[in-house]
Coordinates of C-alpha atoms and ligand atoms in Angstrom, one line a residue:
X1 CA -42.8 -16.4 -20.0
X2 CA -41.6 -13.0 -18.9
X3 CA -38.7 -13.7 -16.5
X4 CA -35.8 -11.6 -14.7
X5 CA -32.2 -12.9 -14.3
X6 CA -30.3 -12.1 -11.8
X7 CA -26.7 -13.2 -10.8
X8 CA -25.3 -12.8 -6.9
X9 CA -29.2 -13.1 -5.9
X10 CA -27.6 -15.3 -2.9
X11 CA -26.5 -12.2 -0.7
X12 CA -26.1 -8.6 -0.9
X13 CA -27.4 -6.4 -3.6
X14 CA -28.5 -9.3 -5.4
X15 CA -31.0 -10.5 -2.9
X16 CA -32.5 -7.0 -3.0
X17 CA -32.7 -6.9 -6.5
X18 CA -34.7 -9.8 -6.5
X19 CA -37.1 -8.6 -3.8
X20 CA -37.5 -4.9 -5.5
X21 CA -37.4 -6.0 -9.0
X22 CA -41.5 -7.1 -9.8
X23 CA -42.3 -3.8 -8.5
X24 CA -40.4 -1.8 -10.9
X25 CA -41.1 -4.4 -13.8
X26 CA -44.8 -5.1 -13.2
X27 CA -44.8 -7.6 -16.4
X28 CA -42.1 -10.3 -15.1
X29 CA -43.4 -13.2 -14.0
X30 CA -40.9 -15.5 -12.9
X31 CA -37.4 -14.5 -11.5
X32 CA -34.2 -16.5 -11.7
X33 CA -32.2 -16.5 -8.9
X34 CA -28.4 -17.3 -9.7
X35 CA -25.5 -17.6 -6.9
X36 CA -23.6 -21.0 -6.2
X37 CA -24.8 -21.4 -2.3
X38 CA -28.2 -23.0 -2.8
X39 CA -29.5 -22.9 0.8
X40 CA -29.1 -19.1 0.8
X41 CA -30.7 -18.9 -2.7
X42 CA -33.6 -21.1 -1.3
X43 CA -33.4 -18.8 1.5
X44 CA -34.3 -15.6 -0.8
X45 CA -36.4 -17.9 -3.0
X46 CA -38.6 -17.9 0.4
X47 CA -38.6 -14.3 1.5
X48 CA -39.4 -12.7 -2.0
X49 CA -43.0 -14.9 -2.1
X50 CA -43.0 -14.4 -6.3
X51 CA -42.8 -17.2 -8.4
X52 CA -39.0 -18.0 -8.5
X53 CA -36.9 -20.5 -9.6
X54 CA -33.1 -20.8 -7.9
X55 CA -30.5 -22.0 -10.3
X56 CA -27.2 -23.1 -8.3
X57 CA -24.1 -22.0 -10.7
X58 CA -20.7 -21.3 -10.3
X59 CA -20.6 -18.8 -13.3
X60 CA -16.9 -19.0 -13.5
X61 CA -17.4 -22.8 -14.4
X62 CA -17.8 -23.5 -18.2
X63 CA -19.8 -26.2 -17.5
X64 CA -22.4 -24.3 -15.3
X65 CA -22.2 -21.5 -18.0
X66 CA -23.5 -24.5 -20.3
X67 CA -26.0 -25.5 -17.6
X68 CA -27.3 -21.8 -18.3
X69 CA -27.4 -22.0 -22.1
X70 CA -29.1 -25.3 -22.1
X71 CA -31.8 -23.9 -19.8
X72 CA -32.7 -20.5 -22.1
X73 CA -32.5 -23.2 -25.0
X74 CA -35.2 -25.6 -23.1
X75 CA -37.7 -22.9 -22.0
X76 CA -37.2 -20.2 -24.3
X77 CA -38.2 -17.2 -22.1
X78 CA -38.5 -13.4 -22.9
X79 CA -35.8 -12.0 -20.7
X80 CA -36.8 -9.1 -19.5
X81 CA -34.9 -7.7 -16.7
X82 CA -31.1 -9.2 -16.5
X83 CA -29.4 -8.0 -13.5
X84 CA -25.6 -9.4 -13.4
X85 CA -24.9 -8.7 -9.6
X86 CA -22.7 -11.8 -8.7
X87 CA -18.8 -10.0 -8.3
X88 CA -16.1 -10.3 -5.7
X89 CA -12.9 -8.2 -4.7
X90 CA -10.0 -8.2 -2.1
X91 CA -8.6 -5.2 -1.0
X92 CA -4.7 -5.0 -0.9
X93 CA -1.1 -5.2 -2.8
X94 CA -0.8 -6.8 -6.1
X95 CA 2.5 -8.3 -5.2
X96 CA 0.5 -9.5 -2.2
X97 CA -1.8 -11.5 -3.7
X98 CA -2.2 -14.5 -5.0
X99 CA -2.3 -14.9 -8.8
X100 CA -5.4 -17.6 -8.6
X101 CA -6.5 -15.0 -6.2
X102 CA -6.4 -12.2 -9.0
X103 CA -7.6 -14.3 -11.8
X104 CA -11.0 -15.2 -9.7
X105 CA -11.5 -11.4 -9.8
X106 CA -11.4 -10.8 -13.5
X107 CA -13.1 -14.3 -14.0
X108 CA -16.2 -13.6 -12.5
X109 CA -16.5 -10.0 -12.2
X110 CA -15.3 -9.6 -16.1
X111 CA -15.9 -12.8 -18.3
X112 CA -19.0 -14.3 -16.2
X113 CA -20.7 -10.5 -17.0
X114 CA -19.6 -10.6 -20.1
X115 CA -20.7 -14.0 -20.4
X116 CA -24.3 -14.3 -19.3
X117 CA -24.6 -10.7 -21.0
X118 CA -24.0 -12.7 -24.3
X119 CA -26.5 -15.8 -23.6
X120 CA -29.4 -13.9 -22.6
X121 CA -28.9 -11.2 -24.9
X122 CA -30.5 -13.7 -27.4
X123 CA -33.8 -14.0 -25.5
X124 CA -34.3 -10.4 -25.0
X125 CA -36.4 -8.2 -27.0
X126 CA -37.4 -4.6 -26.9
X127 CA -38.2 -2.6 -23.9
X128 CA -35.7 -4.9 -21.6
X129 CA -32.9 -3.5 -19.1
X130 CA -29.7 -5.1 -18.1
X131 CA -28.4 -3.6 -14.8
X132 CA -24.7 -4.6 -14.6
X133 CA -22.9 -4.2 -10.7
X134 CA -20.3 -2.1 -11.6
X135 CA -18.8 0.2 -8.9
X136 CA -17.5 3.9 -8.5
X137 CA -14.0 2.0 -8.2
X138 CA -14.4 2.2 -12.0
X139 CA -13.7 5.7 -11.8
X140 CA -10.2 5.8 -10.8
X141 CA -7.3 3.7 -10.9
X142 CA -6.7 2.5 -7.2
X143 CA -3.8 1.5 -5.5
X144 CA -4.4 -0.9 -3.2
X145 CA -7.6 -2.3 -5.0
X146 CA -5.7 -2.6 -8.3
X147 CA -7.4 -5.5 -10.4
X148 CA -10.7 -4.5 -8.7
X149 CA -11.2 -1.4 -9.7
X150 CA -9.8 -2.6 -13.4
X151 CA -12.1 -5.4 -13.6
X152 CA -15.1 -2.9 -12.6
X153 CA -13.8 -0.2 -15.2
X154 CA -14.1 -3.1 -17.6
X155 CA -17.9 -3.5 -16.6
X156 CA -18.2 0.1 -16.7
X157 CA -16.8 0.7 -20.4
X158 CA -18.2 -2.3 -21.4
X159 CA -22.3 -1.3 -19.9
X160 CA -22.0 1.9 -21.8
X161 CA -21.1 0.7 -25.1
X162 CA -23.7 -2.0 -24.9
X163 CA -26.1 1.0 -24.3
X164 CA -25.4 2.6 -27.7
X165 CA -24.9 -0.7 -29.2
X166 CA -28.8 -1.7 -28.3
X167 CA -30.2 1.4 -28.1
X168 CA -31.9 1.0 -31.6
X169 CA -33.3 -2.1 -30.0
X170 CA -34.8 -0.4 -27.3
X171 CA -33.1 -2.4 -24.8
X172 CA -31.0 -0.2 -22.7
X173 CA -28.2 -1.1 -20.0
X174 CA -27.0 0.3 -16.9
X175 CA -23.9 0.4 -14.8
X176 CA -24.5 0.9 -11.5
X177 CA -21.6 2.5 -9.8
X178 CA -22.0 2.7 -6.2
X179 CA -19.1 3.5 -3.2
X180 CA -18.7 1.0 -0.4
X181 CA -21.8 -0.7 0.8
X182 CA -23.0 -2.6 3.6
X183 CA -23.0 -5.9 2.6
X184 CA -21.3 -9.2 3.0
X185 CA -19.0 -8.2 -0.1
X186 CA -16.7 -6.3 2.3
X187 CA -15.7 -9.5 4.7
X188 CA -14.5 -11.0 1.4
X189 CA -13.0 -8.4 0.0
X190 CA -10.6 -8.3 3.4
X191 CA -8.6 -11.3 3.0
X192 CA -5.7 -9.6 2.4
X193 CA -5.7 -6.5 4.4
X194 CA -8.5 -4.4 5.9
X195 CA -10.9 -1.9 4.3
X196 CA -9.5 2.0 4.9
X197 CA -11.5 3.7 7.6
X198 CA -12.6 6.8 5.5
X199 CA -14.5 4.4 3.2
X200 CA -16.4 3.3 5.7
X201 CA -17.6 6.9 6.6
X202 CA -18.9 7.0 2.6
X203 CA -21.3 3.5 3.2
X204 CA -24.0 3.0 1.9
X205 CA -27.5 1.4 2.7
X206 CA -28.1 -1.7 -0.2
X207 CA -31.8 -1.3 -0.2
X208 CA -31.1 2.5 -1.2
X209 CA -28.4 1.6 -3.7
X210 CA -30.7 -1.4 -5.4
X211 CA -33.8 0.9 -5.6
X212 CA -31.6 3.8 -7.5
X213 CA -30.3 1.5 -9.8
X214 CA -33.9 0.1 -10.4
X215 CA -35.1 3.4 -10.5
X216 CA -32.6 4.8 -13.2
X217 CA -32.8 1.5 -15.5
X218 CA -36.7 2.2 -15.7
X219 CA -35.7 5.9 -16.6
X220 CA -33.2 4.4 -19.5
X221 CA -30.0 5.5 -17.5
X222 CA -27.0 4.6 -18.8
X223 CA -25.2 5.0 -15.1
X224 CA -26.6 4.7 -12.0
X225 CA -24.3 6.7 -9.4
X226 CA -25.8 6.3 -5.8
X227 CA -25.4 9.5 -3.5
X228 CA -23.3 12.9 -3.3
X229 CA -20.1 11.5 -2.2
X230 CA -19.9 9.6 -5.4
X231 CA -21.1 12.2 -7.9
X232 CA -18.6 14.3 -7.0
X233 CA -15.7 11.5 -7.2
X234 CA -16.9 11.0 -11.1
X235 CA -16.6 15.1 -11.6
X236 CA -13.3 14.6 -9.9
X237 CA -12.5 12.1 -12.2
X238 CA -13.5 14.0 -15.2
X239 CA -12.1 17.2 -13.9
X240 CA -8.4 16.3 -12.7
X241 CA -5.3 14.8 -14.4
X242 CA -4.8 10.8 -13.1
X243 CA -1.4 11.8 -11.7
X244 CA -3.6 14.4 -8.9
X245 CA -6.2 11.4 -8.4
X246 CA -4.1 8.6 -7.8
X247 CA -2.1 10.7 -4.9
X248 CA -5.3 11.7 -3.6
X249 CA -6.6 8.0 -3.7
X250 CA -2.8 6.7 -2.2
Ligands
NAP301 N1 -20.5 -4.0 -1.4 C1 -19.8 -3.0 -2.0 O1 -19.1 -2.2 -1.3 C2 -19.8 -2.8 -3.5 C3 -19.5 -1.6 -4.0 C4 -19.6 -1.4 -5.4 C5 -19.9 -2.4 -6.2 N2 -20.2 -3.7 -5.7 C6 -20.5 -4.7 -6.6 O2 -21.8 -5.1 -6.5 C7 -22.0 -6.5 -6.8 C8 -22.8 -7.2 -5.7 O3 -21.9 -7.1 -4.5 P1 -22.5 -7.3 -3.0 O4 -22.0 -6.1 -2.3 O5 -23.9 -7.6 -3.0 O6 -21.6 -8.6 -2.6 P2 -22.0 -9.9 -1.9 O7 -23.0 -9.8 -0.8 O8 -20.7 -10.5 -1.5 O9 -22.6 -10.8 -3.1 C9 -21.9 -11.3 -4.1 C10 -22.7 -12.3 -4.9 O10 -21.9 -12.8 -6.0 C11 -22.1 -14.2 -6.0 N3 -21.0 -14.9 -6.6 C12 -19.6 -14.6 -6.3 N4 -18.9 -15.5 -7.0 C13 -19.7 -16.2 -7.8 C14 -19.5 -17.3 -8.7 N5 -18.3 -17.7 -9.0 N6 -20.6 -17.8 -9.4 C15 -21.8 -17.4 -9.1 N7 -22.1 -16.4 -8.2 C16 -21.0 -15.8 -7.5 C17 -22.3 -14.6 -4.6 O11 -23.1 -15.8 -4.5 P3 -22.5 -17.2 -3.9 O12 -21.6 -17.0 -2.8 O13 -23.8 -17.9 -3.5 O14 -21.9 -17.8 -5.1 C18 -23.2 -13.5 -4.0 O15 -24.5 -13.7 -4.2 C19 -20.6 -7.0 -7.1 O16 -20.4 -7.1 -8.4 C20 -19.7 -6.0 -6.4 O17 -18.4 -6.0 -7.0 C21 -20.1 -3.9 -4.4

């Protein structure tokens, strides 16, 4: 069966990517829904009306990451849309935070990616996308977002190597790198201290962001940068030495 995968499909992006993926992938017939609340993953089950299953993991459990393997194993399905959504941050000083905190970060936003990357890779063939969340934070080092912004310059380094890596497959990736959005992310992400006014002038919309990225994977992108603001912030970072961009970003 032709399926879609998608992690964080409990909230957020992810729920959108689930709602918007059929129509941009005409062949998949079943989607997986992945997050570790099950009632909201019912919830989205619901809404979507396409034949879904909802699978409730915690991906930063080896176990559940087993749970996952042992599924592909048992049905064997042609993967071919994986979108790895699920990701978390908090906003604030290193020092600040806790270390379990920090780790929790790079677990699931780094080594649950890289992770379910891995296991489905296996069950995908040619002419298959994987869109992986990663964030315009990946552009810049950021004070004040520190292990954030490295764990989504990870995902960013990581996407586009996996590009040229599968390319001769025909199975192309793409990092979506998006500024703040509107979604439930941002509540989390203030544990510590509150988001900075000006980013909230730069939100976005997450239907906008989620139909972008879906548009750019079918066009073989190997980045998906959602609006002006954050084209410009890439130039920048292209453009300017770190030293300028990190007093800029202070
Ligand atoms: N919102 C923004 O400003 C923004 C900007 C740039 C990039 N991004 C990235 O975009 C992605 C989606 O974010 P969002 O804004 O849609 O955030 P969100 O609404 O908070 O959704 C995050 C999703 O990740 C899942 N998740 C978190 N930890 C998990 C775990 N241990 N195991 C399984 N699932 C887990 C959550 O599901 P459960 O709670 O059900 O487990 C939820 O479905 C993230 O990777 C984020 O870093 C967000």
């Amino acid at each position: 069966m032709k399926i879609a995968v998608i992690t964080g499909a409990s909230s957020g992006m992810g729920k959108w990517f689930a709602a918007y993926a059929k129509a941009f992938f005409p062949e998949i017939e079943q989607i997986w829904l992945i997050g570790r609340n099950q009632k909201r993953l019912q919830r989205v089950s619901d809404h979507i009306h396409l034949n879904s299953i909802i699978l409730p993991l915690d991906l930063t459990d080896e176990e559940d990451i087993q749970a996952y393997a042992d599924l592909l194993e048992k049905e064997k399905p042609d993967i071919k849309l994986l979108v790895n959504s699920a990701g978390m941050g908090l906003i604030g000083h290193f020092e600040d935070m806790s270390s379990i905190d920090s780790r929790k970060i790079i677990k699931i936003n780094c080594e649950a990616l890289t992770n379910i990357t891995r296991l489905s890779l296996d069950y995908m063939h040619e002419n298959s996308n994987i869109i992986n969340l990663a964030s315009s934070a990946a552009f810049v080092p950021q004070p004040g977002f520190a292990v954030y912004a490295a764990s989504k310059s990870y995902v960013l380094s990581f996407s586009q190597a996996l590009s040229k890596e599968l390319k001769k497959a025909k199975i192309y990736v793409t990092a979506v790198c998006p500024g703040t959005v509107d979604t439930p992310f941002i509540k989390t992400a203030e544990k510590y201290q509150n988001i900075k006014g000006y980013k909230k002038f730069f939100m976005s919309d997450e239907k906008r962001v989620v139909i972008t990225a879906l548009w750019d994977a079918k066009k073989h992108r190997s980045k998906s940068v959602y609006g002006i603001w954050m084209k410009l912030l890439l130039l920048a970072a292209k453009l300017l030495p770190v030293r300028l961009l990190l007093m800029f970003m202070k």
